[in-house]
Amino acid sequence: MTDPITAIDPGSGRRERPRAHLASDAAALDLTGTWRFHLSPTAAQAPTDAGEPGFDDSGWDDIAVPSHWVLQRSGEWGSPIYTNVVFPFPVEPPFVPDANPTGDHRRRFDVADGFVPDGGRAVLRFAGVDSIAIVHLNGVEVGIVRGSRLPQELDVTSELRVGENLLHVRVHQWSAMSYIEDQDQWWLPGIFREVTLLARPSSGLDDVWLRADYDPATGSGALLPEIRGGYPVRVTCADLGLDTTLDGPTDRIDVGPVEPWSADVPRCYDIEVFNAAETVTVRVGFRRVGIDGDAWLVNGRRLRLRGVNRHEFHRTGGRVFDAEQARSDLMLMKRGNLNAIRTSHYPPHPTLLDLADELGFWVIDECDIETHGFGMLDWVGNPSDDPAWRDCYLDRVERMVERDKNHPCIVAWSLGNEAGTGVNLAAMSEWIHRRDPGRPVHYEGDHAGAYTDLNSRMYPPVEELEDLAAGIGDNGSGIDGTAAKLLDRPMIMCEYVHAMGNGAGGIDGYEAVIDAHPIIHGGFVWEWRDHGLLTHTADGTPYFAYGGDFAEELHDGSFVCDGMTLADGTPTPMLAEYAAVVSPIKLVLAVNTLTVTNLRHAGDTSDLDFVWTHERDGHPLASGSLTAVVQPGESMTVDLPDLDISARGEHFLGIAARLAAATPWAAAGHTVARTQLELTTPDRSLRSLAGGANEVSRRRRPERGEGAGAPIQLGEATFDATTGALLRIGNLAIGTPEVTLWRAPTANDSLSPASAERWRAIGLDRLHVRVTGVEMDETGLTVTQRIAPAGHSRALLATLRWTWGDGLRLDLTAEPVGDWPSTWPRAGVHFALPKGYERAAWFGTGPAENYADSRTAARVGRFDAPIDELGVAYAVPQETGHRADLRELTITGSYLPTLTIGTNEAGGRRPGFTLSRYSAEELAAACHPHELPVPGATHLYLDAFQHGLGSSSCGPDVTAEHQLWPRDFTVSVQLHVAG
């Protein structure tokens, strides 16, 4: 007898033919809820007769279905495992370890007489079980379910009884199928989607496919029905005035003029299809998908994908679907100008596709296949090229396509992800082309373009992307000339700008290349949400766990936390940056005009108000609104009112394109796009914080107190006479500023190519200071320092010039000497302020953090926030909260003096600031936010420069123009203390 755990086949039993997921009025019994559960450490130790109705399960535990057992009972039933590539068990397909956790699930349920109509069938549907399930009903094995993220239906008519029934499902964590389900996510066993008993009527509508075609030339629609069931069949739609009866199979139903479906204008029609036995409702959207040369067209227009990869994940439920979270997520995506989803790397819960139809997203539906671990073995033994696995591959793609075929949102099918290449993938593609020739086939691993329709790449640097668009290179195939050959088809990036931690930077560079090369239809950010699992320390402190936090033998650490939102759904600043860069409404300001370009696929701009604001030094002076109704693909230039910019100060004109009325995904007033124009040459002189006489006339000379060790007094500032260290300003005790080159490495700094390794190797995290001079003169105090790492001769020579006028002024200059072989993370100065400060108000860039290669979403203005909200609580503590081009910063706290910092342009730029309860060293030392120490100070960093972010955690490093290489730098600020 074949071992079901190691068997290479799609499943067994009376498996129903794959079909669409339909809304039907036929009876159904939801079997989710509380089940009885028993976990065995191995398959051999599982109870042999647990499927018998008379088996005594009184000693078992309760478990919720759907769920993953390793996420229940605080680890009592095992723990999650995270790997990105490597298999967490020895690689010897189809065999898996004897230590194979096995979960027995039992559920008693009652069936009423007449539940199954006369002549009908009882069908048991499993929507998702990881890894395999052996199913018994009333003591009889009815089938084996394989394919974790795909539905499987079993005919249980002969086993079902009127009255009480006993359903037993044995789930093995590991099976042969684990070798083709090696996606970058947690390994989470269990029944994680719904279990349903369906009553299928005789002559019912077993399957319905309504292809809703749209002719962009005439505006007319047609239904191309494919119905498996008893005729005659009636098809109706009130919105279309449609009511027709089909006496048999029919190729086409013309419906006349229709409103087409697109991601921008997702017009759906509910079609009722019914016969004497059953009524189903199919939501359709009329659209035509096709490829014409290098153009991927929907309704005759090129697609532009502003997309994101979406795993199914919940911080406590794992892959158990949460409909409320899914709707909230998709609404947030829409507000973030995302218009496309790749269902990485398996078909999602079907409700997700309903939401995508409704709210409007282009979707690439991806099959549940990934064999990435074989890549570490040079793809030796890869199931993708092993004929023994052919039926499994074909079964999976059939179940995906048949389940999801009615959804207008789906514009391409994907064979899977990172599964090498081979005959089985080619066979899948061939099957799709026969079954659904209207939608293209995607698979990134087909670098030679042998069996797919789209040229897809992962994480190419901008330069490589430009080369590919020009037909230069081998496209990763190893065959010269491949890129030129593939110029006959559309190109996308199925993964790019890796959103791990603070980043990614450089999004605008990709957008510029996409704009310049129509063959590139856009891309999908990796990815939407951090996969941090909500966990608690022994004392109950909550935190989000990642790889290694469950003592896994092999793991890939925090690589599972790489989303545009944190695990709890909090958007990171990258979402706002991406929204600003890729907005389909492009705004270009000149002094007297605004040019609006509409890059939407469909829909003009009549839904938008264009609101302008004139500000001086961050304070509003005037505002108004403009009308610009621009058709898709067109531009319009409108005149702006004349503005008075005669008053001294920095004048800015801002434009925001805002929703004029609420939509299903955003409130009225939501900003779709914005831009800002500086109207005047800014006043770069240091503004007086005291507001009194001219700064020069108020300067004080330094004075040294009497006696050994007496401090130096400069105005209200006190310095140590020996070291020149700043001790206090008035009533504020303040640590002397430290010149610093170190930041807590971001995820992108820490992974290949690891900038953080190089920074540590040259000692940037352990600089030592030697004071080389403390000198007073008539107007101030000069402190000189040599700053260098242990073990090296390279150094930084710094001069701190202190003067007192309208407050305490610092002019810092620093010069690197010796050999500095690496970039720097930052170049600035660090102040340790007393703990207890609570809020910051600033005039500069905001509202969110911004860096050299991530600044499109930033604008100049006045902002205010609690200190705890200035940074982001990334899964791994790291550099966060920098805001460039600071003009003025005021820091307040209960019972503490108010500190105001004004900046002066120095070296052609103003410093940026970071304000945090933690130092860079404290952040760098912690692996999770809860491991940070109790704050002992408030840390202010004023940076002349910061290294960019890049996306080298999985992708290109910081581009050359945003790298910080050793250089002279200057910081000029003035500090004023009140209270």
Short mmCIF file of C-alpha atoms in Angstrom, two decimals, residues 747-755 951-957:
data_model
loop_
_atom_site.label_atom_id
_atom_site.label_comp_id
_atom_site.label_asym_id
_atom_site.label_seq_id
_atom_site.Cartn_x
_atom_site.Cartn_y
_atom_site.Cartn_z
CA ALA A 747 17.47 46.00 7.31
CA ASN A 748 18.82 47.19 3.98
CA ASP A 749 22.10 48.19 5.61
CA SER A 750 22.44 44.79 7.24
CA LEU A 751 21.78 42.41 4.36
CA SER A 752 23.70 41.76 1.16
CA PRO A 753 25.70 43.75 0.28
CA ALA A 754 26.08 44.40 3.98
CA SER A 755 27.04 48.04 4.44
CA SER A 951 16.70 48.01 -1.02
CA SER A 952 19.68 45.71 -0.69
CA SER A 953 17.88 43.44 1.77
CA CYS A 954 16.70 41.91 -1.50
CA GLY A 955 17.60 44.10 -4.43
CA PRO A 956 19.97 46.88 -5.41
CA ASP A 957 22.02 48.92 -2.97
#
